[in-house]
Each structure stands twice: as C-alpha cells, then as structure tokens.
XYZ file of C-alpha atoms in Angstrom:
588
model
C 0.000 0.000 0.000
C 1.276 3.395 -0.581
C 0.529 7.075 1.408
C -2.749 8.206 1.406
C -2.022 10.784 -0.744
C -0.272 8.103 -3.241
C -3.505 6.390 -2.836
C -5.594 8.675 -4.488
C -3.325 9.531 -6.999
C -2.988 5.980 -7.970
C -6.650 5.506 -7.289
C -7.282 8.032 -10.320
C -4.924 6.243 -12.470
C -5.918 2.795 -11.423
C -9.717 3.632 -12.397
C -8.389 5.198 -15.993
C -6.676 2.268 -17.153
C -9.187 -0.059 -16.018
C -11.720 2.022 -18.180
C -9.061 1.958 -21.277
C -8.349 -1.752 -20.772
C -12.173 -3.212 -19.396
C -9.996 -4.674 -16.551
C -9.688 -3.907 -13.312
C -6.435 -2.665 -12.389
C -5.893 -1.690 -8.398
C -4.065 0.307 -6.282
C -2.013 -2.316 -4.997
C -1.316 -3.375 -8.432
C 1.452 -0.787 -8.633
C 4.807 -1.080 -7.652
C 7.773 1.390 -7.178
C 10.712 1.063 -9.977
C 13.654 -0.493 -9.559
C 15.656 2.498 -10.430
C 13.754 6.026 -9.353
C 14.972 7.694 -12.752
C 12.383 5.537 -14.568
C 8.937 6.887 -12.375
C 7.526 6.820 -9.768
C 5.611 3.975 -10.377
C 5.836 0.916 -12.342
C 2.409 -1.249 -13.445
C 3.647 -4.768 -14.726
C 1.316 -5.846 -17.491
C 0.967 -9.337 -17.112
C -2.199 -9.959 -16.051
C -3.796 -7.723 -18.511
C -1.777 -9.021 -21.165
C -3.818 -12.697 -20.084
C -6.690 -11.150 -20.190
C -6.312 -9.427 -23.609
C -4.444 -12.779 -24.727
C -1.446 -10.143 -26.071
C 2.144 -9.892 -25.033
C 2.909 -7.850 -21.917
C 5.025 -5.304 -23.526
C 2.550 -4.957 -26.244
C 0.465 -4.180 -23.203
C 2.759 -1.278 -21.863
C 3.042 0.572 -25.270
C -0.948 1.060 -25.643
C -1.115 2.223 -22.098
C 2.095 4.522 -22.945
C 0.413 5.803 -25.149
C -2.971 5.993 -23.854
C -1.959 8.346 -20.725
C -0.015 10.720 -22.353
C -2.444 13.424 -22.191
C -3.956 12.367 -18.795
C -3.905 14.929 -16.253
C -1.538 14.593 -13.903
C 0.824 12.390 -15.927
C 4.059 13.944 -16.437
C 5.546 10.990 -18.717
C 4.139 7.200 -19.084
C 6.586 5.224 -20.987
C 7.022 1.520 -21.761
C 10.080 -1.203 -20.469
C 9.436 -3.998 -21.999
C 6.283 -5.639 -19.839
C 6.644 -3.023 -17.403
C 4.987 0.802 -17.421
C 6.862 3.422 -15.826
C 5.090 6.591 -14.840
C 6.011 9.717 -13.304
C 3.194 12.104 -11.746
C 3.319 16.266 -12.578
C 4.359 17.730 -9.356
C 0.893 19.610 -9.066
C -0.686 16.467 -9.103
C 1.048 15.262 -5.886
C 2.027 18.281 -3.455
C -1.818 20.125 -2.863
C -2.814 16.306 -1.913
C 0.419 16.422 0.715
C 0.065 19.363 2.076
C -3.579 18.929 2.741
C -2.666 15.938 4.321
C 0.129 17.692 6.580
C -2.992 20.162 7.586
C -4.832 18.125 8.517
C -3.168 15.511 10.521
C -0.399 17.691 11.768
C 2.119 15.525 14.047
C 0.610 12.744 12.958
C 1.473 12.814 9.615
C 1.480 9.380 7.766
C -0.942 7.986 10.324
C -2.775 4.622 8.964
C -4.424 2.217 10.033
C -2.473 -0.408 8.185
C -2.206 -3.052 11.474
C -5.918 -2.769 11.790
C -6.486 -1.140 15.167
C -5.343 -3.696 17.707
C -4.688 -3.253 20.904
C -0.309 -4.190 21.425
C 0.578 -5.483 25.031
C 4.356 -4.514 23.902
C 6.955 -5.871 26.206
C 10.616 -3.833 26.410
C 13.133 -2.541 28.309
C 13.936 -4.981 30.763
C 16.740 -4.602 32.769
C 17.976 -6.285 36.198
C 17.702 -4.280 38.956
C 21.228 -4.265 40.970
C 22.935 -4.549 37.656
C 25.292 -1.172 35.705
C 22.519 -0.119 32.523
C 25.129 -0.518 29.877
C 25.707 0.246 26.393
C 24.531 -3.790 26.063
C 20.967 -2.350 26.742
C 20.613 0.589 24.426
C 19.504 -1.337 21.445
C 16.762 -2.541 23.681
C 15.747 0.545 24.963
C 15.698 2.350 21.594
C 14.607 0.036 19.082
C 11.258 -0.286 21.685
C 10.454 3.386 21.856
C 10.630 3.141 18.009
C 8.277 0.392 17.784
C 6.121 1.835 19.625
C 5.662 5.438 17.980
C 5.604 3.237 15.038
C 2.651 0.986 15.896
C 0.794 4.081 17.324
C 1.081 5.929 13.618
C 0.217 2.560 11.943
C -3.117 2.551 14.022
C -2.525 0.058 17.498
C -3.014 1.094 20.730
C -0.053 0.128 22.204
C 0.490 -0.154 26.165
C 4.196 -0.594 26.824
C 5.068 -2.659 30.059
C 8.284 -3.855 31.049
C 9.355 -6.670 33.305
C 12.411 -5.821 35.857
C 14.440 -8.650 37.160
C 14.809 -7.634 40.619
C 15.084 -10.817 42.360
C 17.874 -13.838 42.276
C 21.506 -15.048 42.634
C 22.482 -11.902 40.990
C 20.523 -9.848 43.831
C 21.959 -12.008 46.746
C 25.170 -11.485 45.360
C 25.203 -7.719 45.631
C 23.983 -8.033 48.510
C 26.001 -9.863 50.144
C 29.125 -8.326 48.972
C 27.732 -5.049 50.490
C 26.993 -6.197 53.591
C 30.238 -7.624 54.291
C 32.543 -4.479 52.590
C 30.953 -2.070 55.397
C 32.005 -4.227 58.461
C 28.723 -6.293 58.874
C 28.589 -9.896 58.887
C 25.601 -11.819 56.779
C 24.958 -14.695 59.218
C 24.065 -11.798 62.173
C 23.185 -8.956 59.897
C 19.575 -7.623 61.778
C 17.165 -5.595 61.013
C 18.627 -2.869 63.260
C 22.059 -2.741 60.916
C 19.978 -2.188 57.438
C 19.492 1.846 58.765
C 23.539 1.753 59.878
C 24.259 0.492 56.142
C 22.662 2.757 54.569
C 23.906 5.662 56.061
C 27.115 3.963 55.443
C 26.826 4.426 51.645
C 27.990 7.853 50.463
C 24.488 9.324 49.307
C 26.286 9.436 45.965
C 26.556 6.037 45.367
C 22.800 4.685 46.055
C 22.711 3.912 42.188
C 23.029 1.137 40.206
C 26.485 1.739 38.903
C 27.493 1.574 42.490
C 25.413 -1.884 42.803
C 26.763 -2.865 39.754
C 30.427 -2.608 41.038
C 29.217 -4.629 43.699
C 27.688 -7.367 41.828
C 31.171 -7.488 40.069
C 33.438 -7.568 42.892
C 31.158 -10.326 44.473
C 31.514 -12.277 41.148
C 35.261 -12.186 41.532
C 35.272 -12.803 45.248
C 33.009 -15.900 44.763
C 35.991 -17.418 41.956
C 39.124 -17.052 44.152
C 36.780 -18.270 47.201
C 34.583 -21.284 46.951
C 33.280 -20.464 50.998
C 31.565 -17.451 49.344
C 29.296 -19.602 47.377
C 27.465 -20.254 50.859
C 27.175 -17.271 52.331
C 25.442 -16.377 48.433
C 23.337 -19.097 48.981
C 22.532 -18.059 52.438
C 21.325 -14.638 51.546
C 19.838 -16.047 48.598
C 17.819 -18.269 51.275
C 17.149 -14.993 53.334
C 15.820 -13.759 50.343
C 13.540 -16.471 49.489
C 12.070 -16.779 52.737
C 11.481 -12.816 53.457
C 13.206 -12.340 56.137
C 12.594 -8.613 57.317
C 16.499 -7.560 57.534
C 16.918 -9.063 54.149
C 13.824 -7.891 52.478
C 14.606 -4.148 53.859
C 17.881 -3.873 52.336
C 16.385 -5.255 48.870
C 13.933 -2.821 48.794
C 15.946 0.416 49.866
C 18.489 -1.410 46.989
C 16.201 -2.215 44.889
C 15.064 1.396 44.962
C 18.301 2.664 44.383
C 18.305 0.951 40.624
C 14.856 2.213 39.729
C 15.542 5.565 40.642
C 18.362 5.330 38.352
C 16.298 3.589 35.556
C 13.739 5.838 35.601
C 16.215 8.987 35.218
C 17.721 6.789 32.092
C 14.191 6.081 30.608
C 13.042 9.269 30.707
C 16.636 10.631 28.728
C 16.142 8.319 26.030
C 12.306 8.566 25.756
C 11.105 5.688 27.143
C 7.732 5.476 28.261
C 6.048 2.652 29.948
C 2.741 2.160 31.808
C 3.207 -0.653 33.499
C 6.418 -2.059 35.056
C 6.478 -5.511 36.532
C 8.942 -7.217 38.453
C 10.195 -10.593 38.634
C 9.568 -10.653 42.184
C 5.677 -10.017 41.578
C 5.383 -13.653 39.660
C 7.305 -15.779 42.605
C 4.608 -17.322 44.353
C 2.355 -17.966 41.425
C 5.008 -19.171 39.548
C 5.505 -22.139 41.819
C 1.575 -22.736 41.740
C 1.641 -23.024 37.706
C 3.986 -25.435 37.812
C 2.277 -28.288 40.346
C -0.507 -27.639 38.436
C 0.664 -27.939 35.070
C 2.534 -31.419 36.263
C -0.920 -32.082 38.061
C -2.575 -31.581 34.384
C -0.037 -34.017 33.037
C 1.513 -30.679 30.705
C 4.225 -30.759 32.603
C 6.432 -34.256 33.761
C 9.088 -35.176 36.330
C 12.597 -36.110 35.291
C 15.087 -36.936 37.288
C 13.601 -34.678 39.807
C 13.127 -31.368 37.619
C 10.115 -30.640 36.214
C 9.263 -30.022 32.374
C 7.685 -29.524 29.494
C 8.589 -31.561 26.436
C 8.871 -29.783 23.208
C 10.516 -32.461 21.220
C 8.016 -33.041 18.745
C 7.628 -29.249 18.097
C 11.384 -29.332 17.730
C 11.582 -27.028 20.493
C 13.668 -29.264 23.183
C 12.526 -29.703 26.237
C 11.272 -26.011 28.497
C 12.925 -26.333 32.106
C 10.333 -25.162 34.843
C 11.907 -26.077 38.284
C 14.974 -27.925 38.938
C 15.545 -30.896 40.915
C 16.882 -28.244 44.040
C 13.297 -26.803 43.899
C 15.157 -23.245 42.619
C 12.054 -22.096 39.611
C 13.330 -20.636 35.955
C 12.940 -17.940 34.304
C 10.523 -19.722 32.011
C 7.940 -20.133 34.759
C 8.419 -16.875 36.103
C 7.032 -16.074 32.156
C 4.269 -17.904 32.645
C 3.231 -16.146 35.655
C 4.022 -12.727 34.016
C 1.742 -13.520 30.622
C -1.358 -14.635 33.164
C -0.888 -11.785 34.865
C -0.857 -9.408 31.588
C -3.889 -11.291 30.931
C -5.678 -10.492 34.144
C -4.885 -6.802 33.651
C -5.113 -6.043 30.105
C -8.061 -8.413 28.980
C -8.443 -5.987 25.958
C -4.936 -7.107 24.695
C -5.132 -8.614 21.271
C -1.542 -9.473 20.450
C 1.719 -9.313 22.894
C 5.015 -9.074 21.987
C 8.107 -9.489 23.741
C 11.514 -7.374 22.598
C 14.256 -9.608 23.339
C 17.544 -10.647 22.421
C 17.976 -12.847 19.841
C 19.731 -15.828 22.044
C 16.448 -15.811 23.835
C 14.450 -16.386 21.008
C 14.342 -20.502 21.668
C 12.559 -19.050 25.444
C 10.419 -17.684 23.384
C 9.031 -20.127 21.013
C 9.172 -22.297 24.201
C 6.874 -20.087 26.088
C 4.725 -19.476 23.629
C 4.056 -23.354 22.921
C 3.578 -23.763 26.716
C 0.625 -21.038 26.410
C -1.026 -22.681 23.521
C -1.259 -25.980 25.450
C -2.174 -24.535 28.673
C -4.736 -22.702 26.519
C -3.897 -18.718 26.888
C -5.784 -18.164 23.848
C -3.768 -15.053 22.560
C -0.483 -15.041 20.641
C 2.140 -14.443 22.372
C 5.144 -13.186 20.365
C 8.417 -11.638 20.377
C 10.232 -9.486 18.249
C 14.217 -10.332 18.392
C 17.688 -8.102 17.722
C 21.720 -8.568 17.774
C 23.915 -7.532 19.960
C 25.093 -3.818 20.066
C 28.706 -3.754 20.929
C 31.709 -1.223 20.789
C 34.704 -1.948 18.986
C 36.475 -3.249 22.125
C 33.880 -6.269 21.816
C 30.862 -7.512 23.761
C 30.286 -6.837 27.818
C 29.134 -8.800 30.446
C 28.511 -7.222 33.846
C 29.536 -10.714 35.485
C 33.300 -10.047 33.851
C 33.230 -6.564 34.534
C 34.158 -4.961 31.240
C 30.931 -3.367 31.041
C 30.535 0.193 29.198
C 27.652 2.351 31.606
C 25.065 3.972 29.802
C 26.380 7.332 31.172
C 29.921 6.691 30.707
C 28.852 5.670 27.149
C 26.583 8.785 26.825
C 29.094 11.194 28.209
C 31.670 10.112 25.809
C 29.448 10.871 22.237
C 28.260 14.329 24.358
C 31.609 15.385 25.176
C 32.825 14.115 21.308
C 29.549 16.773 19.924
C 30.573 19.220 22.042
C 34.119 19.515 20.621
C 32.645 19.307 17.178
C 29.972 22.022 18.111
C 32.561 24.250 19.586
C 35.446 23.945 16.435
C 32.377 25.138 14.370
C 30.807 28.005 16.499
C 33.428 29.212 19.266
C 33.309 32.505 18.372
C 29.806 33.288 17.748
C 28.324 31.430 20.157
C 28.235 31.125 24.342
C 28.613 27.538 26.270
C 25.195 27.035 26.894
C 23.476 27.446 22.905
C 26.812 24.566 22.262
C 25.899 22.433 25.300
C 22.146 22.268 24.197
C 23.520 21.403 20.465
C 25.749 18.680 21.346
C 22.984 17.046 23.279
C 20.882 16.761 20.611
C 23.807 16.049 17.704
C 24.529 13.115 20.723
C 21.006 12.184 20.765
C 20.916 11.558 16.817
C 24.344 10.061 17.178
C 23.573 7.223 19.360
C 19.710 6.618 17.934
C 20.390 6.958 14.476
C 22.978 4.531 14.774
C 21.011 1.735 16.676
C 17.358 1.971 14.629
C 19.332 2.620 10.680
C 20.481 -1.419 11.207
C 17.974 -4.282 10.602
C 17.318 -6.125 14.014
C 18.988 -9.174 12.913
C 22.191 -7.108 12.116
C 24.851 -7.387 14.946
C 26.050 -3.090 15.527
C 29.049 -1.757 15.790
C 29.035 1.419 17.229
C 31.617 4.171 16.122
C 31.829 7.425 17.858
C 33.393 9.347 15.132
C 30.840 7.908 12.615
C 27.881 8.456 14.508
C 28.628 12.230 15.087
C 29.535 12.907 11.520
C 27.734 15.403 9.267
C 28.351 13.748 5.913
C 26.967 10.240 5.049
C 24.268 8.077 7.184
C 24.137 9.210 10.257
C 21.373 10.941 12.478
C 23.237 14.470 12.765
C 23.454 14.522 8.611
C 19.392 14.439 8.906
C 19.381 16.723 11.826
C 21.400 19.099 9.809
C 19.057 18.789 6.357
C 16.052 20.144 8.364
C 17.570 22.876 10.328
C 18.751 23.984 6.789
C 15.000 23.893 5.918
C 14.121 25.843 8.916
C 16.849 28.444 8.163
C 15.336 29.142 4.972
C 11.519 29.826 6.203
C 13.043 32.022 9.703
C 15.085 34.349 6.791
C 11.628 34.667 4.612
C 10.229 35.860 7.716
C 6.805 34.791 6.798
C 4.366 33.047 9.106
C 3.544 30.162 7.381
C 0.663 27.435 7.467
C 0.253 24.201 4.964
C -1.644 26.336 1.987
C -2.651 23.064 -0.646
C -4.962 25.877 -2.815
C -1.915 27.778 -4.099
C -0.951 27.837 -7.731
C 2.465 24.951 -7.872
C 1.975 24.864 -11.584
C 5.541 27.225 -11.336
C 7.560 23.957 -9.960
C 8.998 22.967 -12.783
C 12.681 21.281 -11.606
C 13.454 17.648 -11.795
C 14.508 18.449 -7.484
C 11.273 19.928 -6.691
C 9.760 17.036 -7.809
C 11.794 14.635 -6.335
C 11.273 16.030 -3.321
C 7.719 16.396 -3.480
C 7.825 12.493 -4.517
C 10.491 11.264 -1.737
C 7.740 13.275 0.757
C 4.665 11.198 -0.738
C 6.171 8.114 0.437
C 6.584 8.240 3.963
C 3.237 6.996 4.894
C 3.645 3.776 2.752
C 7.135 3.529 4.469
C 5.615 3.883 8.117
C 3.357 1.263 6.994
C 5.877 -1.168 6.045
C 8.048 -0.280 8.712
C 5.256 -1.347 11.172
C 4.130 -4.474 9.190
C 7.876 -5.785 10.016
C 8.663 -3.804 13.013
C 11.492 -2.123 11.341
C 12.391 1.053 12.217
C 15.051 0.894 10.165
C 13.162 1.154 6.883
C 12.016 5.213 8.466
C 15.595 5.511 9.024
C 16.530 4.541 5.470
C 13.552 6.890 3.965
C 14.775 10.155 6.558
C 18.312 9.609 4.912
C 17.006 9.777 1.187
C 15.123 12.887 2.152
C 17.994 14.752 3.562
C 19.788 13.857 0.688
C 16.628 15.439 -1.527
C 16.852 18.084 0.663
C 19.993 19.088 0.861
C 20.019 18.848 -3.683
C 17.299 21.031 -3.493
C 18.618 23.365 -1.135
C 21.842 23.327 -3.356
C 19.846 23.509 -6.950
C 16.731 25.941 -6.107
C 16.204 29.358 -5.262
C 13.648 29.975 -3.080
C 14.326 33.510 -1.434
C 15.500 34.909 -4.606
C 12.800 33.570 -6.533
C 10.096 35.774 -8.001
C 7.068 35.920 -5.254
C 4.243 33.342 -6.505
C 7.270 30.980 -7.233
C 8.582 31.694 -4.055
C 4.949 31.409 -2.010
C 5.065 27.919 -3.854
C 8.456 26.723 -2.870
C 8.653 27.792 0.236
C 4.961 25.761 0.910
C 7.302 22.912 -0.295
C 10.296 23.326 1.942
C 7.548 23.616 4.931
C 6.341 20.153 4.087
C 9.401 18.660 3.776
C 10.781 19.976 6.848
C 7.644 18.721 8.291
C 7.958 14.922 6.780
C 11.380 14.908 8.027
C 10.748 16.336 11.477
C 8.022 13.267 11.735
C 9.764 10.449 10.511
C 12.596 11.798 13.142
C 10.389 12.013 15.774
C 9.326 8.207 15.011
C 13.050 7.421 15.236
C 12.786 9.290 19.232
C 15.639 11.874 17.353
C 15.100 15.676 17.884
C 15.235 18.163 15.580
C 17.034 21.437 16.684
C 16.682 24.769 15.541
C 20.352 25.382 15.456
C 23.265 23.258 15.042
C-alpha cells in the first residue's frame, strides 16, 4: 500500500486504465521502480496481457500511449512488460500538504495493522545490575516500535518486566553487607538503617550496585566459601526475612531511581512495570498444576515440558533443588498481563535474539495450557563497541552514562570547532545534546534487528553520510530558509504549484509522498530501520534542493510555492525523526 495521498493519486490512475483496458487494475497493483529515474511507479502488465491474450510489452506501449495526455501524468513510458510513470508535481504536493494540515504531528498515520490493541513488552533490565551500552539497542529500538505501531493505528500499552530478584541480587547483597564491616549470618534488622547511612548518598545507584555485583563475582571465583554465604542470603531472600527484604527494597530502589532517570533521557515510556519478584509465588503454583494436568512431567527430579516433537527441546520449569526458571516466572508474568489487560489482542516481547528458543518455548507452553492469545516476540543482535561484547559478570561493562558522556563530550568539541566565536557555552551544550542524541539513535534503529552493531563514535557524530546528525542538519537547513523569509507560514494546498517545474522539486515532493507507505511497512515488520533509510534519502533530496533551487530569490508566486514545499518537507522529516525518538534542533 502506498501514502494516502499516493492512494488517491494511484486511485485516479488505477480507475483510468481499467476504463481503457475493461480490466480492473488496483491500487495495490502498482509497484515502485527499480531504479527512481524511470517513475515513480511501475504497473507490470501481465495480467492484462492474459486477459487481452497479447504480449505484456505490447500491453505497456498502448497504455504509454494511452496516458499521455492524462492529467496529472508527467511521462508514461514503456520497459518492456513493465509501465513506468512519473506524476506532474501539481498532481502530488496540494494532496500532501492537505494531508500535513490536517493531521499535523501525525502525519502518515494509517491504520495499516488494523487497530489492535499491542501489550508490547521492552526494556527490561535487572535491577542491581550497571545499565550498559549492552541495553541501548533494547531501549531504543522499543520506543521506536512503539511510535511506530501508534502511527500505523494500534493502541499500544508498553510494560516492562524488571528482574529484581535472584543469585544476581543475593550477590550484591552480600558483597555489600560484608565491605561495610557487617557480617551476613548476624546482619539484623537494626544494621539495614547503619548500612545505609554507610553508603555515600552518591553512590545509592546502580552503577554503584553494579560494582558490587562485580566484585562479588570475583570474590566468589578465588573463594569457593563465598558460594554459601550467596546461597545463604539467597535463602534470606527467598524466605522474606525482614532484615533481608529491607535492604532489597531500599536497593532495589536505588536501581529504579536510576532507571527511571535513564528512561526518561532516552524517551522511554512505559505504563506498566512488573517485576520478577511479583510472579514468585504464582510461579511455583503453575507449575504443580501444570505437572498435576499431566503438561508438565518429572525427570530426574526437575520438572518439564517436552517440546521435542515441536522441535523445540525440552522447556525447564523447576529444577531438581526446587530453585524455579525464568521460564515459569514467564508464565506467571503472561497470566498476569492477561488479568490486567483483557483488551490485549496481540503481545510481543523485545528480546535478544539468544532468547528467542525461550520464546518459542513459552509461547508453545501457552497454547497448550490454553492462553488463547499469541504471544510473540520481536528479536535483535547484539550492540557492541569496537572493544567487543560486555558482560557485567566479567566486569568490562561500558555504563550507559559513561557511554553517553563520551558521544556528548565528542559533539561538544565538534559544536565548539564550528561556532566558538559566535556562540556562548550554553546554545553549544544544548547542540551537542541533541547532535549526541541523533548520534547514538540513528545509529542503533538505521540497522535491521537481525544485524549485529558496531558502534563508532566518530561515525555516529559525523555530518556527511548516514548518520542521524546529517538528517538533523538537512532540516535545520530547511528551517533556516523559512526564519530568513520571515513569513508566518501554514500548509496552503490551494496555491498555484503549476511554477515547480525542476526535476529536485519534484523529487522532493515524490520522496515526501512516500513516507506513509514507508511507516506502513516499517510497522508491518517492526522495522524502524526502513524510516531511518527513507529520513536519509530525504535529507539527501533536501539538501540537492537546497543546493539547486532558489527559493528567497525567486520571483514571489514561485517563491509562495516553494517555500509551501520546503515547509512540508521539513515537516515529513521532522516526523519520521520524531518516530526514530531523534530531535530536531533549531540550530546546530
């Protein structure tokens, strides 16, 4: 399917040549060249060609010929069975800017996934755990997929499920328990307050906890007597003992406040946020009942689900120590997104892609225990730097804000080697945040999912080339231009365009018709790289047009009519942005 304005255009055509050729030819019928030079459209003639028992390319000629003089038709010409067209420019702009009028930010809204309602799972770290550069792709690829399923029509709730509970946690804990003079077996309730205090105000985050978890990981390899005293806090844990359960939470509260701060930088918005430790107890009732039901068995003491038929292995519930998995934890989670989001028609889960066997597992447990909804997830690569992967358990972990520091402090150079002498600290502060911003965004959503990233400081910042500040840059050029006409402008689809004559201005205009089509698609395959690919082909129209055409010199109609043009594009790009979570600034 195309835009909405495409769809009338083509809707127009598609009637005419179905009352030349006494077939119906539709919309969907048409296809976009494979080189742009040859239209804007391509038909293939086949199936009119059966129907008129000719050849295809005989086909193509007639209707060459045929829509020569139609309005709106620029050029129709015939490639063998193929018909490439290529729409006037007034044919296509009034229709987009009466579309930008009227639907404002939400321009290129559809309602191409049919209105369901998205339970969409992301952004799930573990609590007592650095947020690293590991997470990012997580984080940003979600609050993509969700602008994107809004503008394709879903109602989308966003929930995320926090890990806050496990070795991991009695690790930590125990590690910080023991570094400020306490010791686990006797730690009380009275000493949680003492601890506390104990902890330099500064470092109740959960890069301090992180640190923690780290050291403990190290202590418990030189030391095997570590192992128990893990195991006994672990046990502490478990059984909710008060001492235990106070210093979790104040913890615990320490990495959310964090998260939060981190969310709400990178535009993450959720409605719902569950925890791990919310599904315990019902977790361990699922799974006697599903080995009551005879879904689950007993082996060797565990207990399981087997998958082997599906081709799916065998799904691990509890082991023979009576310690539960994650998987039944899942099972927990998904009835309890079921009890309070009945309206839910479809839920997806954003995960790594070396989860993705969990995930087929999980989803064939559901079916058999009869959930009745699918239950799906969406899976990515790894983001990495060029140092290689990170695993908090090893330590050489990246944080998020030593990460994010690094690309601001890298914009701010670049901002100040361009503007140091015209402008003060604060107008290049608030420019490298947002160059950063596009930076680190751009550079996660322009890959595929299933493409393993690489990120490069000194590529991601760069103005030239595919990157989120070279798109930045394109509209603030197009915002330069309307400030200096110093007209106040609105979307104005009844002027006279008939003056927009250029090969650029119609490219443009063209490139601009197209982004509803690509939101569509985009949301279809939750991709957000296919918006990324379209906002880099329309800075690059852009920035020809900016180079090729006069528009403040130009005489006044022509110049009412291109500057309605570079208002529309600025306002495409400035959209498809926003879907990416990328601002646009005024200045850079």
């Amino acid at each position: 399917m195309m835009s909405i304005t495409w769809d009338a255009v083509l809707g127009r055509l598609a009637g005419h040549i179905s009352e030349i050729m006494k077939s119906t030819v539709e919309v969907s019928d048409f296809v976009l060249p494979p080189k742009p030079e040859l239209g804007d459209v391509a038909l293939g003639c086949f199936r009119l060609a059966e129907a008129h028992g000719k050849n295809p390319a005989e086909i193509a000629e007639e209707l060459a010929g045929a829509l020569a003089d139609f309005e709106g038709v620029a050029k129709a010409a015939a490639a063998g069975p193929y018909l490439n067209i290529t729409f006037k420019l007034t044919e296509i702009l009034p229709r987009l800017l009466k579309e930008a009028k009227e639907n404002g930010d939400a321009f290129g809204q559809s309602d191409a996934l049919g209105k369901q309602t998205i339970l969409f799972e992301y952004a799930n770290p573990n609590t007592h755990k650095e947020i690293h550069v590991g997470h990012l792709r997580n984080f940003i690829l979600g609050a993509s997929l969700v602008h994107l399923f809004r503008r394709a029509g879903s109602r989308v709730i966003p929930v995320s499920y926090i890990n806050d509970v496990g070795t991991h946690v009695a690790k930590c804990l125990w590690l910080l328990v023991t570094k400020h003079g306490f010791d686990a077996k006797t730690f009380s309730s009275d000493d949680v307050d003492s601890l506390v205090d104990a902890v330099p105000l500064e470092n109740h985050t959960a890069q301090y906890l992180g640190q923690v978890y780290g050291e403990a990981t190290s202590a418990m390899e030189e030391d095997e007597s570590v192992k128990d005293q893990v195991s006994f806090v672990h046990n502490a844990l478990e059984n909710h003992d008060p001492q235990w359960e106070a210093l979790w939470q104040e913890t615990r509260k320490w990495s959310m406040d964090e998260l939060t701060e981190i969310f709400d930088e990178l535009g993450v918005r959720i409605e719902r946020q569950y925890f791990e430790s919310e599904c315990l107890d019902r977790s361990q009732e699922i799974v006697n009942q599903l080995e009551k039901d005879g879904i689950a068995k007993l082996s060797e003491g565990a207990v399981l689900i087997d998958m082997e038929e599906k081709k799916l292995g065998m799904m691990l519930l509890r082991k023979s120590d009576g310690s539960l998995l994650y998987a039944a934890k899942d099972l927990a989670l998904a009835e309890l997104k079921a009890q309070e989001y009945p309206e839910f028609t479809q839920s997806l889960v954003l995960v790594d892609e070396r989860q993705s066997l969990a995930m087929r597992q999980l989803d064939e447990a559901l079916k058999r225990i009869g959930y009745g909804k699918p239950y799906g997830y969406l899976g990515y690569e790894l983001v990495t730097l060029p140092e290689g992967a990170m695993s908090s358990r090893k330590g050489n972990i990246i944080t998020f804000q030593a990460f994010r520091d690094m690309v601001v402090e890298a914009a701010e150079a670049a901002t100040r080697e361009r503007h140091e002498k015209d402008w003060d600290e604060e107008r290049i502060s608030a420019a490298a945040k947002m160059l950063a911003a596009a930076g680190i965004k751009y550079a996660i959503v322009k890959q595929d999912p299933n493409k393993v990233i690489v990120f490069d400081i000194k590529k991601a910042l760069s103005f030239e080339g595919d990157t989120g500040p070279y798109i930045q840059y394109a509209a603030t050029r197009l915002g330069s231009i309307l400030k200096k006409s110093g007209w106040s402008l609105g979307f104005q689809p009844e002027l006279d365009f008939g003056g927009l004559q250029s090969d650029q201005e119609r490219k443009l205009a063209v490139c601009i018709a197209q982004f509803a089509d690509v939101v569509r698609r985009a949301a279809h395959e939750a991709k957000p790289s296919l918006v990324a690919r379209w906002c880099l082909a329309l800075a690059q129209e852009v920035n020809a047009f900016y180079r090729d055409v006069p528009v403040l010199d130009a005489p006044l109609e022509l110049k009412e009519a291109r500057l309605q043009l570079v208002l529309l594009a600025r306002h495409a790009l400035v959209c498809g942005l926003d879907l990416l979570g990328i601002p646009t600034p005024e200045e850079m």
